[in-house]
PDB file of C-alpha atoms in Angstrom:
ATOM      1  CA  UNK A 142     -16.085  -1.605 -12.447  1.00 38.00           C
ATOM      2  CA  UNK A 143     -16.823   1.876 -11.148  1.00 39.00           C
ATOM      3  CA  UNK A 144     -16.988   4.447 -13.930  1.00 41.00           C
ATOM      4  CA  UNK A 145     -14.991   6.935 -11.842  1.00 44.00           C
ATOM      5  CA  UNK A 146     -11.854   4.880 -12.344  1.00 57.00           C
ATOM      6  CA  UNK A 147     -11.804   5.565 -16.084  1.00 73.00           C
ATOM      7  CA  UNK A 148     -11.398   8.521 -18.403  1.00 77.00           C
ATOM      8  CA  UNK A 149     -12.319   9.314 -21.998  1.00 80.00           C
ATOM      9  CA  UNK A 150      -9.539  11.601 -23.270  1.00 70.00           C
ATOM     10  CA  UNK A 151      -9.385  14.187 -25.981  1.00 70.00           C
ATOM     11  CA  UNK A 152      -6.117  14.850 -27.775  1.00 65.00           C
ATOM     12  CA  UNK A 153      -4.739  17.447 -25.373  1.00 51.00           C
ATOM     13  CA  UNK A 154      -6.381  16.358 -22.125  1.00 40.00           C
ATOM     14  CA  UNK A 155      -3.302  14.496 -20.893  1.00 40.00           C
ATOM     15  CA  UNK A 156       0.402  14.354 -21.535  1.00 38.00           C
ATOM     16  CA  UNK A 157       1.569  11.703 -23.968  1.00 40.00           C
ATOM     17  CA  UNK A 158       4.265   9.333 -22.769  1.00 41.00           C
ATOM     18  CA  UNK A 159       6.539   7.959 -25.456  1.00 36.00           C
ATOM     19  CA  UNK A 160       9.627   7.101 -23.425  1.00 37.00           C
ATOM     20  CA  UNK A 161       8.285   4.813 -20.674  1.00 34.00           C
ATOM     21  CA  UNK A 162       9.451   1.847 -20.038  1.00 32.00           C
ATOM     22  CA  UNK A 163      -6.031 -26.663 -46.475  1.00 38.00           C
ATOM     23  CA  UNK A 164      -4.828 -23.354 -47.600  1.00 39.00           C
ATOM     24  CA  UNK A 165      -1.614 -21.741 -46.538  1.00 40.00           C
ATOM     25  CA  UNK A 166      -0.174 -18.282 -46.264  1.00 38.00           C
ATOM     26  CA  UNK A 167       3.125 -16.846 -44.989  1.00 38.00           C
ATOM     27  CA  UNK A 168       4.921 -13.508 -44.721  1.00 43.00           C
ATOM     28  CA  UNK A 169       8.270 -13.425 -46.565  1.00 46.00           C
ATOM     29  CA  UNK A 170      10.934 -10.845 -45.755  1.00 48.00           C
ATOM     30  CA  UNK A 171      14.226 -10.023 -47.452  1.00 53.00           C
ATOM     31  CA  UNK A 172      17.580 -10.333 -45.688  1.00 57.00           C
ATOM     32  CA  UNK A 173      17.757  -6.543 -45.456  1.00 57.00           C
ATOM     33  CA  UNK A 174      14.312  -6.384 -43.828  1.00 52.00           C
ATOM     34  CA  UNK A 175      15.380  -9.011 -41.303  1.00 55.00           C
ATOM     35  CA  UNK A 176      18.470  -6.960 -40.492  1.00 60.00           C
ATOM     36  CA  UNK A 177      16.372  -3.852 -39.860  1.00 68.00           C
ATOM     37  CA  UNK A 178      13.817  -5.786 -37.846  1.00 87.00           C
ATOM     38  CA  UNK A 179      10.176  -6.648 -38.285  1.00 94.00           C
ATOM     39  CA  UNK A 180       6.944  -4.724 -37.737  1.00 97.00           C
ATOM     40  CA  UNK A 181       6.032  -2.636 -34.713  1.00 98.00           C
ATOM     41  CA  UNK A 182       2.854  -3.730 -32.912  1.00 98.00           C
ATOM     42  CA  UNK A 183       0.434  -0.860 -32.272  1.00 98.00           C
ATOM     43  CA  UNK A 184      -2.516  -1.677 -29.985  1.00 98.00           C
ATOM     44  CA  UNK A 185      -5.509   0.632 -29.657  1.00 98.00           C
ATOM     45  CA  UNK A 186      -7.886   0.458 -26.694  1.00 98.00           C
ATOM     46  CA  UNK A 187     -11.151   2.214 -27.499  1.00 98.00           C
ATOM     47  CA  UNK A 188     -14.912   2.043 -27.105  1.00 97.00           C
ATOM     48  CA  UNK A 189     -17.962   2.996 -29.122  1.00 97.00           C
ATOM     49  CA  UNK A 190     -19.264   4.444 -25.853  1.00 95.00           C
ATOM     50  CA  UNK A 191     -16.416   6.968 -25.574  1.00 96.00           C
ATOM     51  CA  UNK A 192     -17.025  10.275 -27.354  1.00 95.00           C
ATOM     52  CA  UNK A 193     -13.374  10.701 -28.394  1.00 96.00           C
ATOM     53  CA  UNK A 194     -12.698   7.147 -29.574  1.00 96.00           C
ATOM     54  CA  UNK A 195     -14.097   7.573 -33.133  1.00 96.00           C
ATOM     55  CA  UNK A 196     -11.364  10.112 -33.894  1.00 97.00           C
ATOM     56  CA  UNK A 197      -8.757   7.598 -32.743  1.00 97.00           C
ATOM     57  CA  UNK A 198     -10.393   4.830 -34.790  1.00 97.00           C
ATOM     58  CA  UNK A 199     -10.156   7.012 -37.903  1.00 97.00           C
ATOM     59  CA  UNK A 200      -6.492   7.727 -37.190  1.00 98.00           C
ATOM     60  CA  UNK A 201      -5.891   4.002 -36.701  1.00 98.00           C
ATOM     61  CA  UNK A 202      -7.537   3.168 -40.034  1.00 98.00           C
ATOM     62  CA  UNK A 203      -5.436   5.810 -41.775  1.00 97.00           C
ATOM     63  CA  UNK A 204      -2.332   4.269 -40.205  1.00 98.00           C
ATOM     64  CA  UNK A 205      -3.360   0.890 -41.614  1.00 97.00           C
ATOM     65  CA  UNK A 206      -3.898   2.378 -45.080  1.00 96.00           C
ATOM     66  CA  UNK A 207      -0.371   3.785 -45.090  1.00 96.00           C
ATOM     67  CA  UNK A 208      -1.434   7.443 -45.102  1.00 97.00           C
ATOM     68  CA  UNK A 209       1.581   8.528 -43.056  1.00 96.00           C
ATOM     69  CA  UNK A 210       4.329   7.017 -45.254  1.00 91.00           C
ATOM     70  CA  UNK A 211       6.094   5.483 -42.274  1.00 95.00           C
ATOM     71  CA  UNK A 212       9.563   4.030 -42.679  1.00 92.00           C
ATOM     72  CA  UNK A 213       8.586   1.411 -40.111  1.00 94.00           C
ATOM     73  CA  UNK A 214       6.088  -1.396 -40.903  1.00 97.00           C
ATOM     74  CA  UNK A 215       3.282  -1.708 -38.373  1.00 98.00           C
ATOM     75  CA  UNK A 216       0.907  -4.412 -37.189  1.00 98.00           C
ATOM     76  CA  UNK A 217      -2.371  -3.024 -35.849  1.00 98.00           C
ATOM     77  CA  UNK A 218      -4.731  -4.491 -33.248  1.00 98.00           C
ATOM     78  CA  UNK A 219      -7.783  -2.678 -31.848  1.00 98.00           C
ATOM     79  CA  UNK A 220      -9.382  -3.851 -28.596  1.00 98.00           C
ATOM     80  CA  UNK A 221     -12.818  -2.563 -27.579  1.00 98.00           C
ATOM     81  CA  UNK A 222     -13.090  -2.379 -23.798  1.00 98.00           C
ATOM     82  CA  UNK A 223     -16.386  -2.817 -21.979  1.00 97.00           C
ATOM     83  CA  UNK A 224     -16.205  -0.266 -19.155  1.00 96.00           C
ATOM     84  CA  UNK A 225     -18.137   2.383 -21.111  1.00 96.00           C
ATOM     85  CA  UNK A 226     -21.041   0.026 -21.798  1.00 95.00           C
ATOM     86  CA  UNK A 227     -22.976   1.593 -18.879  1.00 92.00           C
ATOM     87  CA  UNK A 228     -23.048   4.924 -20.728  1.00 88.00           C
ATOM     88  CA  UNK A 229     -26.104   4.354 -22.915  1.00 93.00           C
ATOM     89  CA  UNK A 230     -24.508   2.237 -25.659  1.00 95.00           C
ATOM     90  CA  UNK A 231     -23.108  -1.287 -25.441  1.00 96.00           C
ATOM     91  CA  UNK A 232     -20.120  -1.631 -27.728  1.00 96.00           C
ATOM     92  CA  UNK A 233     -20.872  -4.394 -30.231  1.00 96.00           C
ATOM     93  CA  UNK A 234     -17.248  -5.555 -30.099  1.00 97.00           C
ATOM     94  CA  UNK A 235     -16.558  -4.836 -26.435  1.00 97.00           C
ATOM     95  CA  UNK A 236     -15.253  -7.505 -24.084  1.00 98.00           C
ATOM     96  CA  UNK A 237     -14.070  -7.738 -20.499  1.00 98.00           C
ATOM     97  CA  UNK A 238     -11.102  -9.703 -21.895  1.00 98.00           C
ATOM     98  CA  UNK A 239      -9.834  -6.546 -23.590  1.00 98.00           C
ATOM     99  CA  UNK A 240     -10.412  -4.496 -20.435  1.00 98.00           C
ATOM    100  CA  UNK A 241      -8.230  -6.996 -18.558  1.00 98.00           C
ATOM    101  CA  UNK A 242      -5.558  -6.678 -21.253  1.00 98.00           C
ATOM    102  CA  UNK A 243      -5.553  -2.897 -20.948  1.00 98.00           C
ATOM    103  CA  UNK A 244      -5.308  -3.186 -17.162  1.00 98.00           C
ATOM    104  CA  UNK A 245      -2.207  -5.355 -17.691  1.00 98.00           C
ATOM    105  CA  UNK A 246      -0.573  -2.447 -19.519  1.00 98.00           C
ATOM    106  CA  UNK A 247      -1.757   0.097 -16.945  1.00 98.00           C
ATOM    107  CA  UNK A 248       0.121  -1.905 -14.321  1.00 97.00           C
ATOM    108  CA  UNK A 249       3.261  -2.622 -16.361  1.00 97.00           C
ATOM    109  CA  UNK A 250       3.532   1.024 -17.512  1.00 97.00           C
ATOM    110  CA  UNK A 251       2.882   2.319 -13.973  1.00 97.00           C
ATOM    111  CA  UNK A 252      -0.128   4.406 -14.965  1.00 97.00           C
ATOM    112  CA  UNK A 253      -2.659   5.872 -12.565  1.00 95.00           C
ATOM    113  CA  UNK A 254      -5.829   5.140 -14.518  1.00 94.00           C
ATOM    114  CA  UNK A 255      -7.369   3.383 -17.488  1.00 96.00           C
ATOM    115  CA  UNK A 256      -8.553   5.596 -20.312  1.00 97.00           C
ATOM    116  CA  UNK A 257      -9.780   5.561 -23.872  1.00 97.00           C
ATOM    117  CA  UNK A 258      -8.625   5.994 -26.484  1.00 98.00           C
ATOM    118  CA  UNK A 259      -5.166   4.663 -25.615  1.00 98.00           C
ATOM    119  CA  UNK A 260      -2.420   3.411 -27.922  1.00 98.00           C
ATOM    120  CA  UNK A 261       0.293   1.027 -26.660  1.00 98.00           C
ATOM    121  CA  UNK A 262       3.338   0.439 -28.878  1.00 98.00           C
ATOM    122  CA  UNK A 263       5.390  -2.780 -28.634  1.00 98.00           C
ATOM    123  CA  UNK A 264       4.067  -3.131 -25.082  1.00 98.00           C
ATOM    124  CA  UNK A 265       6.609  -0.484 -24.021  1.00 98.00           C
ATOM    125  CA  UNK A 266       5.241   3.029 -24.562  1.00 98.00           C
ATOM    126  CA  UNK A 267       1.822   4.622 -24.758  1.00 98.00           C
ATOM    127  CA  UNK A 268      -0.030   7.778 -25.732  1.00 98.00           C
ATOM    128  CA  UNK A 269      -3.532   9.148 -26.150  1.00 98.00           C
ATOM    129  CA  UNK A 270      -4.994   7.373 -29.166  1.00 97.00           C
ATOM    130  CA  UNK A 271      -6.179  10.473 -31.009  1.00 96.00           C
ATOM    131  CA  UNK A 272      -2.851  12.347 -30.692  1.00 97.00           C
ATOM    132  CA  UNK A 273      -1.326  11.806 -34.142  1.00 97.00           C
ATOM    133  CA  UNK A 274       2.107  13.291 -33.373  1.00 97.00           C
ATOM    134  CA  UNK A 275       2.508  11.313 -30.162  1.00 98.00           C
ATOM    135  CA  UNK A 276       1.450   8.065 -31.820  1.00 98.00           C
ATOM    136  CA  UNK A 277       3.849   8.501 -34.740  1.00 98.00           C
ATOM    137  CA  UNK A 278       6.594   9.398 -32.262  1.00 97.00           C
ATOM    138  CA  UNK A 279       5.988   6.208 -30.281  1.00 98.00           C
ATOM    139  CA  UNK A 280       6.173   4.147 -33.469  1.00 98.00           C
ATOM    140  CA  UNK A 281       9.336   5.846 -34.748  1.00 96.00           C
ATOM    141  CA  UNK A 282      11.091   5.324 -31.423  1.00 96.00           C
ATOM    142  CA  UNK A 283      10.040   1.709 -30.885  1.00 97.00           C
ATOM    143  CA  UNK A 284      12.629  -1.080 -30.972  1.00 96.00           C
ATOM    144  CA  UNK A 285      12.239  -3.646 -33.757  1.00 96.00           C
ATOM    145  CA  UNK A 286      12.911  -7.372 -33.676  1.00 95.00           C
ATOM    146  CA  UNK A 287      13.124 -10.180 -36.222  1.00 95.00           C
ATOM    147  CA  UNK A 288       9.586 -11.271 -37.136  1.00 96.00           C
ATOM    148  CA  UNK A 289       8.469 -14.867 -36.634  1.00 97.00           C
ATOM    149  CA  UNK A 290       8.470 -17.024 -39.769  1.00 97.00           C
ATOM    150  CA  UNK A 291       5.336 -19.132 -39.633  1.00 98.00           C
ATOM    151  CA  UNK A 292       3.305 -20.781 -42.317  1.00 98.00           C
ATOM    152  CA  UNK A 293      -0.374 -20.853 -41.429  1.00 98.00           C
ATOM    153  CA  UNK A 294      -2.831 -23.493 -42.561  1.00 98.00           C
ATOM    154  CA  UNK A 295      -6.537 -22.737 -42.115  1.00 98.00           C
ATOM    155  CA  UNK A 296      -9.439 -25.184 -41.847  1.00 97.00           C
ATOM    156  CA  UNK A 297     -13.148 -24.891 -40.954  1.00 97.00           C
ATOM    157  CA  UNK A 298     -14.020 -28.032 -38.927  1.00 97.00           C
ATOM    158  CA  UNK A 299     -17.548 -26.641 -38.526  1.00 97.00           C
ATOM    159  CA  UNK A 300     -19.302 -23.515 -39.851  1.00 96.00           C
ATOM    160  CA  UNK A 301     -18.897 -21.992 -36.377  1.00 97.00           C
ATOM    161  CA  UNK A 302     -15.165 -22.617 -35.965  1.00 98.00           C
ATOM    162  CA  UNK A 303     -11.776 -21.830 -37.485  1.00 98.00           C
ATOM    163  CA  UNK A 304      -8.701 -23.994 -36.958  1.00 98.00           C
ATOM    164  CA  UNK A 305      -5.279 -22.406 -37.449  1.00 98.00           C
ATOM    165  CA  UNK A 306      -2.132 -24.534 -37.619  1.00 98.00           C
ATOM    166  CA  UNK A 307       1.225 -22.758 -37.401  1.00 98.00           C
ATOM    167  CA  UNK A 308       4.599 -24.202 -38.328  1.00 98.00           C
ATOM    168  CA  UNK A 309       7.850 -22.274 -38.313  1.00 98.00           C
ATOM    169  CA  UNK A 310      10.296 -20.485 -36.034  1.00 97.00           C
ATOM    170  CA  UNK A 311      10.407 -17.388 -33.858  1.00 96.00           C
ATOM    171  CA  UNK A 312      13.681 -15.985 -35.297  1.00 94.00           C
ATOM    172  CA  UNK A 313      14.337 -14.519 -31.851  1.00 88.00           C
ATOM    173  CA  UNK A 314      16.011 -16.225 -28.893  1.00 90.00           C
ATOM    174  CA  UNK A 315      14.016 -16.421 -25.674  1.00 93.00           C
ATOM    175  CA  UNK A 316      15.874 -16.372 -22.353  1.00 93.00           C
ATOM    176  CA  UNK A 317      14.826 -17.848 -19.014  1.00 93.00           C
ATOM    177  CA  UNK A 318      12.332 -15.028 -18.431  1.00 95.00           C
ATOM    178  CA  UNK A 319      10.246 -16.581 -21.172  1.00 96.00           C
ATOM    179  CA  UNK A 320       7.408 -15.343 -23.331  1.00 97.00           C
ATOM    180  CA  UNK A 321       3.956 -16.229 -24.612  1.00 98.00           C
ATOM    181  CA  UNK A 322       3.311 -16.644 -28.314  1.00 98.00           C
ATOM    182  CA  UNK A 323      -0.111 -15.125 -28.931  1.00 98.00           C
ATOM    183  CA  UNK A 324      -2.456 -15.394 -31.913  1.00 98.00           C
ATOM    184  CA  UNK A 325      -5.027 -12.666 -32.551  1.00 98.00           C
ATOM    185  CA  UNK A 326      -7.876 -12.962 -35.038  1.00 98.00           C
ATOM    186  CA  UNK A 327      -9.009  -9.527 -36.224  1.00 98.00           C
ATOM    187  CA  UNK A 328     -11.675  -8.117 -38.530  1.00 98.00           C
ATOM    188  CA  UNK A 329     -11.723  -4.905 -40.587  1.00 98.00           C
ATOM    189  CA  UNK A 330     -14.369  -3.019 -42.523  1.00 97.00           C
ATOM    190  CA  UNK A 331     -16.885  -2.853 -39.673  1.00 98.00           C
ATOM    191  CA  UNK A 332     -19.526  -0.112 -39.608  1.00 97.00           C
ATOM    192  CA  UNK A 333     -21.847   0.641 -36.691  1.00 96.00           C
ATOM    193  CA  UNK A 334     -24.747   3.091 -36.461  1.00 96.00           C
ATOM    194  CA  UNK A 335     -24.756   4.178 -32.817  1.00 95.00           C
ATOM    195  CA  UNK A 336     -28.336   4.665 -31.618  1.00 95.00           C
ATOM    196  CA  UNK A 337     -27.576   5.937 -28.103  1.00 96.00           C
ATOM    197  CA  UNK A 338     -24.770   7.052 -25.816  1.00 93.00           C
ATOM    198  CA  UNK A 339     -22.148   9.750 -26.344  1.00 94.00           C
ATOM    199  CA  UNK A 340     -21.859   8.856 -30.033  1.00 95.00           C
ATOM    200  CA  UNK A 341     -25.607   8.825 -30.693  1.00 96.00           C
ATOM    201  CA  UNK A 342     -26.361   9.515 -34.349  1.00 95.00           C
ATOM    202  CA  UNK A 343     -22.811   8.799 -35.508  1.00 95.00           C
ATOM    203  CA  UNK A 344     -21.782   6.058 -37.917  1.00 95.00           C
ATOM    204  CA  UNK A 345     -18.502   4.608 -36.680  1.00 95.00           C
ATOM    205  CA  UNK A 346     -16.062   2.682 -38.852  1.00 96.00           C
ATOM    206  CA  UNK A 347     -13.766   0.179 -37.141  1.00 97.00           C
ATOM    207  CA  UNK A 348     -10.764  -1.666 -38.583  1.00 98.00           C
ATOM    208  CA  UNK A 349      -8.335  -4.244 -37.171  1.00 98.00           C
ATOM    209  CA  UNK A 350     -10.829  -5.118 -34.427  1.00 98.00           C
ATOM    210  CA  UNK A 351      -9.600  -8.076 -32.375  1.00 98.00           C
ATOM    211  CA  UNK A 352     -12.362 -10.658 -32.170  1.00 98.00           C
ATOM    212  CA  UNK A 353     -10.338 -13.503 -30.629  1.00 98.00           C
ATOM    213  CA  UNK A 354      -6.993 -13.755 -28.825  1.00 98.00           C
ATOM    214  CA  UNK A 355      -5.359 -16.947 -27.545  1.00 98.00           C
ATOM    215  CA  UNK A 356      -1.987 -18.213 -26.413  1.00 98.00           C
ATOM    216  CA  UNK A 357      -0.554 -20.981 -28.571  1.00 98.00           C
ATOM    217  CA  UNK A 358       2.778 -21.495 -26.717  1.00 98.00           C
ATOM    218  CA  UNK A 359       4.493 -20.435 -23.505  1.00 98.00           C
ATOM    219  CA  UNK A 360       8.271 -20.799 -23.918  1.00 97.00           C
ATOM    220  CA  UNK A 361      11.537 -20.321 -22.054  1.00 96.00           C
ATOM    221  CA  UNK A 362      15.167 -20.647 -23.230  1.00 95.00           C
ATOM    222  CA  UNK A 363      13.982 -21.254 -26.769  1.00 94.00           C
ATOM    223  CA  UNK A 364      16.503 -21.078 -29.668  1.00 94.00           C
ATOM    224  CA  UNK A 365      15.509 -18.791 -32.561  1.00 93.00           C
ATOM    225  CA  UNK A 366      15.615 -21.399 -35.324  1.00 94.00           C
ATOM    226  CA  UNK A 367      13.918 -24.293 -33.562  1.00 96.00           C
ATOM    227  CA  UNK A 368      10.770 -25.368 -35.416  1.00 97.00           C
ATOM    228  CA  UNK A 369       7.454 -25.027 -33.639  1.00 98.00           C
ATOM    229  CA  UNK A 370       4.188 -26.640 -34.688  1.00 98.00           C
ATOM    230  CA  UNK A 371       0.844 -26.017 -33.048  1.00 98.00           C
ATOM    231  CA  UNK A 372      -2.870 -25.692 -33.640  1.00 98.00           C
ATOM    232  CA  UNK A 373      -5.389 -23.287 -32.187  1.00 98.00           C
ATOM    233  CA  UNK A 374      -9.190 -23.231 -32.527  1.00 98.00           C
ATOM    234  CA  UNK A 375     -11.308 -20.093 -32.669  1.00 98.00           C
ATOM    235  CA  UNK A 376     -15.061 -19.919 -32.281  1.00 98.00           C
ATOM    236  CA  UNK A 377     -16.528 -17.672 -34.969  1.00 98.00           C
ATOM    237  CA  UNK A 378     -19.223 -14.994 -34.868  1.00 97.00           C
ATOM    238  CA  UNK A 379     -22.325 -14.456 -36.976  1.00 96.00           C
ATOM    239  CA  UNK A 380     -21.445 -12.850 -40.301  1.00 95.00           C
ATOM    240  CA  UNK A 381     -17.830 -14.067 -40.316  1.00 97.00           C
ATOM    241  CA  UNK A 382     -16.185 -13.134 -43.625  1.00 97.00           C
ATOM    242  CA  UNK A 383     -12.625 -14.360 -44.086  1.00 97.00           C
ATOM    243  CA  UNK A 384     -11.950 -11.695 -46.737  1.00 97.00           C
ATOM    244  CA  UNK A 385     -12.153  -9.080 -43.973  1.00 97.00           C
ATOM    245  CA  UNK A 386     -10.018 -10.982 -41.465  1.00 98.00           C
ATOM    246  CA  UNK A 387      -6.430 -11.810 -40.666  1.00 98.00           C
ATOM    247  CA  UNK A 388      -4.314 -13.190 -37.848  1.00 98.00           C
ATOM    248  CA  UNK A 389      -1.388 -11.690 -36.007  1.00 98.00           C
ATOM    249  CA  UNK A 390       1.233 -13.830 -34.282  1.00 98.00           C
ATOM    250  CA  UNK A 391       3.274 -11.973 -31.675  1.00 98.00           C
ATOM    251  CA  UNK A 392       5.763 -12.803 -28.934  1.00 98.00           C
ATOM    252  CA  UNK A 393       5.084 -11.143 -25.565  1.00 98.00           C
ATOM    253  CA  UNK A 394       7.593 -11.370 -22.736  1.00 97.00           C
ATOM    254  CA  UNK A 395       6.515 -12.574 -19.321  1.00 97.00           C
ATOM    255  CA  UNK A 396       6.494  -9.878 -16.664  1.00 95.00           C
ATOM    256  CA  UNK A 397       7.344  -6.804 -18.744  1.00 97.00           C
ATOM    257  CA  UNK A 398       4.758  -7.552 -21.481  1.00 98.00           C
ATOM    258  CA  UNK A 399       7.195  -6.175 -24.069  1.00 98.00           C
ATOM    259  CA  UNK A 400       6.610  -7.490 -27.580  1.00 98.00           C
ATOM    260  CA  UNK A 401       9.595  -9.127 -29.301  1.00 96.00           C
ATOM    261  CA  UNK A 402       8.441  -9.813 -32.836  1.00 96.00           C
ATOM    262  CA  UNK A 403       5.203 -10.072 -34.802  1.00 98.00           C
ATOM    263  CA  UNK A 404       3.835 -11.437 -38.065  1.00 98.00           C
ATOM    264  CA  UNK A 405       0.559 -10.664 -39.812  1.00 98.00           C
ATOM    265  CA  UNK A 406      -1.122 -13.201 -42.093  1.00 98.00           C
ATOM    266  CA  UNK A 407      -4.235 -12.471 -44.131  1.00 96.00           C
ATOM    267  CA  UNK A 408      -6.930 -15.142 -44.233  1.00 98.00           C
ATOM    268  CA  UNK A 409      -7.798 -16.678 -47.618  1.00 96.00           C
ATOM    269  CA  UNK A 410     -10.792 -14.930 -49.157  1.00 95.00           C
ATOM    270  CA  UNK A 411     -12.726 -18.153 -49.838  1.00 90.00           C
ATOM    271  CA  UNK A 412     -12.174 -19.854 -46.477  1.00 92.00           C
TER     272      UNK A 412
END
């Protein structure tokens, strides 16, 4: 990809847009929480090769720690794109898969360019990732939906693999437009000493970094209470530590890419 097609934004370098269109674990919610709706999915697209991304990563980590006392629960996923890898530093967590995912949002949100850092909320609105006020505004204004109710069972068939079995229901009705049920495996507590590039000499902390993302079901006209059972296999990376990892299950509509419900499940510490 030509570097001229991309931008690395500071907070005020563009206008934010917030109005565009066997072990087991489970997440339990009260009836009142179900009535209000589940978490809001916040996706960050960043790169260790972008000079302004570390500020956004810090803001993202603070969001995950609960520093902003939000009234809305959030589920966080950070994707490291690979289109800044030409700039003197290859992002250790970068992937063309995440660049393709960001391009999906660029098209569905009718944007002119891809840029980092970018935050996308519920697949519906976006802002510059290091603009705190815009990000919190996107989250506060996002629609909320009943979260899925899955129990997850984890197994390690080999030292290099993780098997996740999900059983439960979506709690949301899917119409004939349909949706994909996605499972993301993320890792927090990552620290990188950048030796070159725009962030040369900086130590960058990264949380909620998506390491794997796969579709477990593609559904249409699905009733909210119907039980689903499925298994997905993830290849693991060197240094995998389950205590630093979790999965996120989310429902993403075909076409619009809007997200209609999400559930986060922490991995067992001794997996």
